[in-house]
Amino acid sequence: MKQNCWTVREGGSFLISPDPISDLRVVDSGLADNTVHEIEEIANKLPALIREGKTRDVLLDIKQHDLSILSQDFDGRMLERAFQIYAHFANAYVWCENDNPTDHIPASVAVPLVYLCGLVGRPPILSYASTCLANYKRIDPEGDIVVDNITTIQKMIDIPDEIWFHKIHMEIENHAGRAINACIEATAMIANNDAIATEKALLKVPPVFESLSATFRRMFENCSPDTYYHTLRPYLFGFTDIVYQGVDAYGDKPMTFSGQSGAQSTVIPAFKAFLGIEHEKGGLTKHLEIMKGGMPIAHRELLSDIDTGLIRQFVMKQQSGALTDAYNASLESLLNFRTLHLKMASAYIAKKVENPIGTGGTDFMLWLTKLRDETAAQYI
Ligand code: HEM
């Protein structure tokens, strides 16, 4: 499968790379002109359609485009742009009347979406890869991928809070891989039985996490918890018992898929695996496994290639104070990030509602707290 665009590069970015394709009309996609024109045009005016209450009528009315020319041999970024468009259409169709979701997605959206989901290898619904990882656009093409030099390609409602929310995640994803690289380096040093070099590699982790947390704290600058909770979040929810009309593979069977969630980011799962942090098996860990289905395939492969526990066992065996301190400092980075994340989840969701359930569909305060506490219990 040609998904090189999702390979985590040496610089350590989990974002799609090279930069995503933001408009299928300006590349040679192989699709018919009328197809790319119609879908790009509607994708661009999606926020206006939502505002004007026309989303369902317009999406019902579009042609059921034949995308069968697209295959896994195409540039993965092109497939991602097409998938991003249709996934936004699907979530917009179902959730544009937040308190009156539909029980179906019309064939005009469902059939191309399900075809594309086979190509990108993720469920036929909006996921983190489409809202964040493949959704950034540099303002200055030569400049860095930092919040002040990026915007989003696809907007659902087009308000500053929405764009800022995704941009904060993008900056985090762009820098987080440096911590993963440090773990890869530590793993290589273990192969040489070199405790000092392993320690040095692990000491690279805390500064990376400090910068990730600094970015995360900037969420408040331009994304208000109220606006996020009431205006953006409803479009990110999952689907329960939705019929994908016209999709032979599903028949008329109503389908259920989890919604967009940061739990589909590979950063924390990868880091946690490198450190060998274990969590008690149960509903929570089952949910995290399901969330992996929303990750790009190359990210899932990266996760399954990690030799979980190798670093931790090496540190325990060496019984070196300095190495243990370096490991514990890395663990503390994860702990601090999870503590901050818990506070953010509380500010942006839990405080708004009596009985909070995450977009992924979980009683998240309970289990985010458990994940944090279990992390804290695993210092060496
Ligand atoms: C204001 C911003 C954020 C809010 C409100 C938020 C909310 C949540 C919620 C409610 C969950 C529970 C999972 C679910 O329902 O599927 C969750 C899980 C998770 N989120 Fe976030 N999140 C935010 C930002 C982030 C960021 C920036 C990251 C980092 C990439 C992230 C990574 C994760 C991870 C990895 C999980 C799984 C739990 C874990 O392994 O610790 N989130 N988040």
Coordinates of C-alpha atoms and ligand atoms in Angstrom, one line a residue:
M1 CA 0.0 0.0 0.0
K2 CA 1.4 3.4 -1.0
Q3 CA 1.0 5.3 2.2
N4 CA 4.5 6.7 2.6
C5 CA 2.9 10.0 3.4
W6 CA 2.2 8.6 6.9
T7 CA 5.7 7.5 7.7
V8 CA 7.0 9.2 10.8
R9 CA 10.0 11.2 9.5
E10 CA 13.3 11.7 11.0
G11 CA 12.3 15.2 12.2
G12 CA 9.6 13.4 14.2
S13 CA 6.3 14.6 12.9
F14 CA 3.1 12.5 13.0
L15 CA 1.5 14.8 10.5
I16 CA 1.0 13.7 6.9
S17 CA 4.0 14.5 4.9
P18 CA 4.7 16.2 2.4
D19 CA 2.1 18.8 3.2
P20 CA -1.4 17.7 2.5
I21 CA -3.3 18.3 -0.8
S22 CA -5.8 21.0 0.0
D23 CA -7.6 21.1 -3.3
L24 CA -8.2 18.1 -5.7
R25 CA -8.9 20.6 -8.5
V26 CA -5.2 21.6 -8.8
V27 CA -3.7 18.1 -9.0
D28 CA -4.0 15.4 -11.5
S29 CA -6.2 13.2 -9.5
G30 CA -7.5 11.0 -12.3
L31 CA -11.0 11.8 -11.2
A32 CA -13.5 13.3 -13.7
D33 CA -13.5 17.2 -13.6
N34 CA -17.1 17.4 -12.7
T35 CA -16.5 15.1 -9.7
V36 CA -13.6 17.1 -8.2
H37 CA -15.4 20.4 -9.0
E38 CA -18.6 19.4 -7.3
I39 CA -17.1 17.9 -4.2
E40 CA -14.5 20.6 -3.6
E41 CA -17.1 23.3 -4.1
I42 CA -19.4 21.8 -1.6
A43 CA -16.6 21.0 0.8
N44 CA -15.6 24.7 0.7
K45 CA -19.1 25.9 1.3
L46 CA -20.0 23.3 4.0
P47 CA -19.8 25.8 6.9
A48 CA -22.2 28.1 4.9
L49 CA -24.6 25.2 4.2
I50 CA -24.6 24.3 7.9
R51 CA -25.3 27.9 8.9
E52 CA -28.1 28.2 6.4
G53 CA -29.7 24.8 7.3
K54 CA -29.2 23.5 3.7
T55 CA -26.7 20.7 4.4
R56 CA -29.0 17.7 4.1
D57 CA -30.7 18.9 1.0
V58 CA -27.5 19.7 -0.8
L59 CA -25.8 16.4 0.1
L60 CA -28.8 14.4 -0.9
D61 CA -28.8 16.1 -4.2
I62 CA -25.1 15.6 -5.2
K63 CA -24.3 13.0 -7.7
Q64 CA -23.1 9.6 -6.5
H65 CA -19.7 10.0 -7.9
D66 CA -17.8 7.0 -9.2
L67 CA -14.4 7.0 -7.5
S68 CA -13.4 3.5 -8.7
I69 CA -10.5 4.9 -10.6
L70 CA -8.7 5.6 -7.3
S71 CA -6.6 2.8 -5.9
Q72 CA -3.9 2.3 -3.3
D73 CA -1.3 3.1 -6.0
F74 CA -2.4 6.7 -5.9
D75 CA -0.6 9.4 -3.9
G76 CA -2.0 8.7 -0.4
R77 CA -2.4 12.5 0.2
M78 CA -4.9 12.6 -2.7
L79 CA -6.9 9.7 -1.2
E80 CA -6.8 11.5 2.1
R81 CA -8.2 14.7 0.7
A82 CA -11.1 12.8 -1.0
F83 CA -11.7 10.9 2.2
Q84 CA -11.5 14.1 4.3
I85 CA -14.2 15.7 2.2
Y86 CA -16.6 12.7 2.3
A87 CA -16.0 12.1 6.0
H88 CA -16.9 15.7 6.7
F89 CA -20.0 15.4 4.5
A90 CA -21.1 12.3 6.5
N91 CA -20.6 13.9 9.9
A92 CA -22.3 17.1 8.7
Y93 CA -25.2 15.2 7.3
V94 CA -25.9 13.3 10.5
W95 CA -25.1 16.0 13.0
C96 CA -26.1 19.3 11.3
E97 CA -29.2 19.2 13.5
N98 CA -27.5 18.4 16.7
D99 CA -30.6 17.3 18.6
N100 CA -32.1 15.5 15.5
P101 CA -29.4 13.3 14.0
T102 CA -30.4 11.2 11.0
D103 CA -30.5 7.4 11.1
H104 CA -28.9 7.2 7.6
I105 CA -26.3 8.6 5.3
P106 CA -27.5 9.0 1.7
A107 CA -25.9 6.9 -1.0
S108 CA -24.5 10.0 -2.6
V109 CA -22.2 10.3 0.4
A110 CA -22.1 6.8 1.8
V111 CA -21.0 4.9 -1.3
P112 CA -17.9 7.0 -2.1
L113 CA -17.1 7.3 1.5
V114 CA -17.1 3.6 2.1
Y115 CA -15.0 3.1 -1.1
L116 CA -12.5 5.6 0.2
C117 CA -12.4 4.1 3.6
G118 CA -11.1 0.9 2.1
L119 CA -8.3 2.8 0.5
V120 CA -7.2 4.8 3.6
G121 CA -7.8 1.9 5.9
R122 CA -10.0 3.7 8.5
P123 CA -13.7 3.5 9.4
P124 CA -16.2 5.5 7.2
I125 CA -16.5 8.4 9.6
L126 CA -14.6 11.6 10.6
S127 CA -11.5 10.7 12.6
Y128 CA -8.5 12.6 14.0
A129 CA -6.4 11.9 10.9
S130 CA -8.8 13.9 8.8
T131 CA -9.4 16.8 11.2
C132 CA -5.8 17.2 12.4
L133 CA -3.1 15.1 10.8
A134 CA -4.0 15.7 7.2
N135 CA -5.7 19.1 7.7
Y136 CA -2.9 21.6 8.0
K137 CA -1.9 24.3 5.5
R138 CA 1.1 26.5 6.0
I139 CA 0.5 30.2 5.6
D140 CA 4.1 30.9 4.6
P141 CA 5.0 27.7 2.7
E142 CA 8.7 28.1 3.8
G143 CA 7.7 28.6 7.5
D144 CA 7.4 26.0 10.2
I145 CA 4.4 24.1 11.2
V146 CA 3.5 26.1 14.3
V147 CA 0.1 27.5 15.3
D148 CA 1.0 31.0 14.0
N149 CA 1.9 29.7 10.5
I150 CA -0.9 27.3 9.8
T151 CA -4.5 27.1 9.1
T152 CA -7.0 24.3 8.5
I153 CA -7.9 23.0 5.0
Q154 CA -11.3 21.6 5.7
K155 CA -13.6 23.5 8.0
M156 CA -16.9 22.2 9.4
I157 CA -18.3 25.5 10.9
D158 CA -15.5 27.9 10.1
I159 CA -15.1 29.8 13.4
P160 CA -11.8 30.8 15.0
D161 CA -12.3 28.4 17.9
E162 CA -12.6 25.4 15.5
I163 CA -9.5 26.3 13.6
W164 CA -7.5 27.0 16.8
F165 CA -8.6 23.7 18.4
H166 CA -7.2 21.7 15.5
K167 CA -4.1 23.9 15.1
I168 CA -3.1 23.2 18.7
H169 CA -3.3 19.5 18.0
M170 CA -1.3 19.9 14.8
E171 CA 1.6 21.7 16.4
I172 CA 1.7 19.0 19.1
E173 CA 1.7 16.2 16.5
N174 CA 4.4 18.0 14.6
H175 CA 6.8 18.1 17.5
A176 CA 5.9 15.0 19.5
G177 CA 7.8 12.6 17.4
R178 CA 11.1 14.0 18.8
A179 CA 10.2 12.2 22.0
I180 CA 9.5 9.0 20.1
N181 CA 12.8 9.4 18.2
A182 CA 14.5 9.6 21.6
C183 CA 12.9 6.3 22.6
I184 CA 14.0 4.7 19.3
E185 CA 17.5 5.9 20.0
A186 CA 17.4 4.5 23.5
T187 CA 16.2 1.2 22.1
A188 CA 19.1 1.1 19.7
M189 CA 21.6 1.9 22.5
I190 CA 20.1 -1.0 24.6
A191 CA 21.0 -3.3 21.7
N192 CA 24.6 -2.1 22.3
N193 CA 24.2 -2.6 26.0
D194 CA 25.2 1.0 26.4
A195 CA 23.6 2.3 29.6
I196 CA 25.1 5.8 29.4
A197 CA 23.9 6.4 25.8
T198 CA 20.5 5.1 26.8
E199 CA 20.3 7.5 29.7
K200 CA 21.4 10.4 27.3
A201 CA 18.6 9.4 24.8
L202 CA 16.0 9.3 27.6
L203 CA 17.0 12.7 28.9
K204 CA 15.9 14.2 25.5
V205 CA 12.3 13.4 26.3
P206 CA 11.3 15.9 29.1
P207 CA 12.1 19.1 27.1
V208 CA 10.0 17.8 24.2
F209 CA 7.1 17.1 26.5
E210 CA 7.5 20.6 28.1
S211 CA 7.1 22.2 24.7
L212 CA 4.1 20.0 23.9
S213 CA 2.4 21.0 27.2
A214 CA 3.2 24.7 26.5
T215 CA 1.5 24.4 23.2
F216 CA -1.5 22.5 24.7
R217 CA -2.0 25.3 27.4
R218 CA -2.4 27.8 24.5
M219 CA -5.7 26.1 23.7
F220 CA -7.4 28.7 25.9
E221 CA -6.1 31.6 23.9
N222 CA -8.5 31.2 21.0
C223 CA -10.8 28.2 21.7
S224 CA -13.3 28.9 24.3
P225 CA -14.5 25.8 26.3
D226 CA -18.1 27.0 25.8
T227 CA -17.8 27.3 22.0
Y228 CA -16.0 24.0 21.7
Y229 CA -18.5 22.2 23.8
H230 CA -21.7 23.6 22.3
T231 CA -20.7 24.4 18.7
L232 CA -17.8 22.2 17.5
R233 CA -17.9 19.0 19.5
P234 CA -21.4 18.0 18.4
Y235 CA -20.1 17.5 14.8
L236 CA -17.3 15.2 16.0
F237 CA -19.5 12.6 17.6
G238 CA -19.7 9.0 16.5
F239 CA -22.5 7.2 14.7
T240 CA -24.9 4.8 16.4
D241 CA -27.1 2.6 14.2
I242 CA -26.7 4.5 11.0
V243 CA -27.6 3.0 7.7
Y244 CA -25.1 3.6 4.9
Q245 CA -27.6 3.7 2.0
G246 CA -26.5 2.0 -1.2
V247 CA -23.5 0.3 0.4
D248 CA -23.8 -3.4 -0.6
A249 CA -21.3 -4.6 1.9
Y250 CA -23.4 -3.3 4.8
G251 CA -26.8 -4.1 3.4
D252 CA -29.4 -2.3 5.4
K253 CA -27.6 -3.1 8.6
P254 CA -27.3 0.0 10.8
M255 CA -23.6 0.6 11.6
T256 CA -22.0 2.0 14.7
F257 CA -18.6 3.8 14.7
S258 CA -16.7 5.8 17.4
G259 CA -16.3 9.5 16.9
Q260 CA -13.2 11.7 16.4
S261 CA -11.0 11.7 19.4
G262 CA -7.4 12.6 20.5
A263 CA -7.3 8.9 21.5
Q264 CA -6.8 8.3 17.8
S265 CA -3.4 10.1 18.1
T266 CA -0.4 7.7 18.1
V267 CA 1.8 10.0 20.2
I268 CA 0.8 8.9 23.7
P269 CA 0.2 5.2 22.9
A270 CA 3.6 5.0 21.3
F271 CA 5.4 6.7 24.1
K272 CA 3.6 4.7 26.7
A273 CA 4.5 1.5 24.9
F274 CA 8.2 2.5 24.7
L275 CA 8.2 3.1 28.5
G276 CA 6.5 -0.2 29.1
I277 CA 3.6 1.4 31.0
E278 CA 0.8 -1.1 31.6
H279 CA -2.8 -0.5 32.2
E280 CA -5.3 -2.7 33.9
K281 CA -7.3 -4.5 31.2
G282 CA -11.0 -3.6 31.0
G283 CA -13.4 -1.3 29.2
L284 CA -10.9 1.5 29.0
T285 CA -8.2 -0.5 27.3
K286 CA -10.8 -2.0 25.0
H287 CA -11.8 1.5 24.0
L288 CA -8.2 2.5 23.3
E289 CA -7.8 -0.6 21.1
I290 CA -10.9 0.5 19.1
M291 CA -9.4 3.9 18.7
K292 CA -6.4 2.5 17.0
G293 CA -8.7 1.7 14.1
G294 CA -8.9 5.5 13.5
M295 CA -5.1 5.8 13.1
P296 CA -3.3 5.8 9.7
I297 CA -2.1 2.3 9.0
A298 CA 1.6 3.3 9.2
H299 CA 1.0 4.6 12.7
R300 CA -0.6 1.4 13.7
E301 CA 2.4 -0.5 12.3
L302 CA 4.7 1.8 14.3
L303 CA 2.9 0.9 17.4
S304 CA 2.9 -2.8 16.8
D305 CA 6.7 -2.7 16.0
I306 CA 7.5 -1.3 19.4
D307 CA 9.3 -3.7 21.7
T308 CA 7.1 -2.8 24.7
G309 CA 8.9 -3.1 28.0
L310 CA 12.4 -3.3 26.6
I311 CA 13.5 0.0 28.0
R312 CA 11.9 -0.5 31.3
Q313 CA 13.4 -4.0 31.8
F314 CA 16.9 -2.7 30.8
V315 CA 16.7 0.1 33.3
M316 CA 15.6 -2.2 36.0
K317 CA 18.4 -4.7 35.3
Q318 CA 21.1 -2.0 35.1
Q319 CA 20.3 -0.7 38.6
S320 CA 22.1 2.6 37.8
G321 CA 20.8 5.6 39.7
A322 CA 21.3 8.0 36.8
L323 CA 19.6 5.7 34.2
T324 CA 16.7 5.1 36.6
D325 CA 16.4 8.9 37.1
A326 CA 16.4 9.4 33.3
Y327 CA 13.7 6.8 32.9
N328 CA 11.6 8.2 35.7
A329 CA 12.0 11.7 34.2
S330 CA 10.5 10.4 31.0
L331 CA 7.7 8.7 32.9
E332 CA 7.0 12.0 34.7
S333 CA 6.7 13.7 31.3
L334 CA 3.9 11.3 30.4
L335 CA 2.4 11.8 33.8
N336 CA 2.4 15.6 33.5
F337 CA 1.0 15.5 30.1
R338 CA -1.8 13.2 31.2
T339 CA -2.5 15.4 34.2
L340 CA -2.7 18.5 32.0
H341 CA -4.9 16.5 29.5
L342 CA -7.3 15.6 32.3
K343 CA -7.6 19.2 33.3
M344 CA -8.3 20.2 29.7
A345 CA -10.9 17.5 29.3
S346 CA -12.5 18.7 32.5
A347 CA -12.5 22.4 31.4
Y348 CA -13.7 21.7 27.9
I349 CA -16.3 19.0 28.6
A350 CA -16.8 17.7 32.1
K351 CA -17.6 21.1 33.6
K352 CA -20.3 21.7 31.0
V353 CA -22.4 18.7 31.7
E354 CA -23.6 16.5 34.6
N355 CA -22.9 13.2 33.0
P356 CA -20.0 13.5 30.6
I357 CA -19.4 11.1 27.8
G358 CA -16.5 11.6 25.4
T359 CA -16.8 11.9 21.6
G360 CA -15.4 8.4 21.6
G361 CA -18.4 7.4 23.7
T362 CA -16.8 6.8 27.1
D363 CA -17.2 7.9 30.7
F364 CA -13.9 9.6 30.2
M365 CA -13.3 11.4 33.4
L366 CA -13.3 8.2 35.3
W367 CA -10.9 6.5 32.9
L368 CA -8.6 9.4 32.1
T369 CA -8.1 9.6 35.9
K370 CA -7.4 5.9 36.1
L371 CA -4.8 6.1 33.3
R372 CA -3.1 9.0 35.0
D373 CA -3.0 7.2 38.4
E374 CA -1.8 4.0 36.8
T375 CA 1.0 5.9 35.2
A376 CA 2.0 7.5 38.5
A377 CA 2.2 4.1 40.1
Q378 CA 4.9 2.9 37.7
Y379 CA 8.0 4.9 38.6
I380 CA 11.0 2.6 39.0
Ligands
HEM1 C1 -9.1 20.6 24.8 C2 -8.5 19.6 24.2 C3 -8.9 18.1 24.4 C4 -10.0 17.6 24.9 C5 -11.3 18.3 25.4 C6 -9.8 16.1 25.0 C7 -10.7 15.2 25.4 C8 -10.5 13.9 25.5 C9 -11.5 12.9 25.9 C10 -12.9 13.2 26.3 C11 -10.9 11.7 25.8 C12 -11.6 10.4 26.2 C13 -11.6 9.5 24.9 C14 -12.8 9.4 24.2 O1 -13.9 9.8 24.5 O2 -12.6 8.8 23.1 C15 -9.6 11.9 25.4 C16 -8.7 10.8 25.2 C17 -7.4 11.0 24.8 N1 -6.9 12.2 24.3 FE1 -7.7 14.0 24.4 N2 -8.5 15.9 24.5 C18 -7.9 17.1 24.2 C19 -6.7 17.2 23.6 C20 -5.8 16.2 23.4 C21 -4.5 16.3 22.8 C22 -3.8 17.7 22.4 C23 -3.9 15.1 22.7 C24 -2.6 14.8 22.2 C25 -2.3 14.4 21.0 C26 -4.9 14.2 23.2 C27 -4.7 12.8 23.3 C28 -5.6 11.9 23.8 C29 -5.3 10.5 24.1 C30 -4.0 9.8 23.7 C31 -6.4 10.0 24.7 C32 -6.5 8.5 25.2 C33 -6.2 8.5 26.7 C34 -4.7 8.4 27.0 O3 -4.0 7.5 26.5 O4 -4.2 9.1 27.9 N3 -6.0 14.9 23.6 N4 -9.3 13.2 25.2

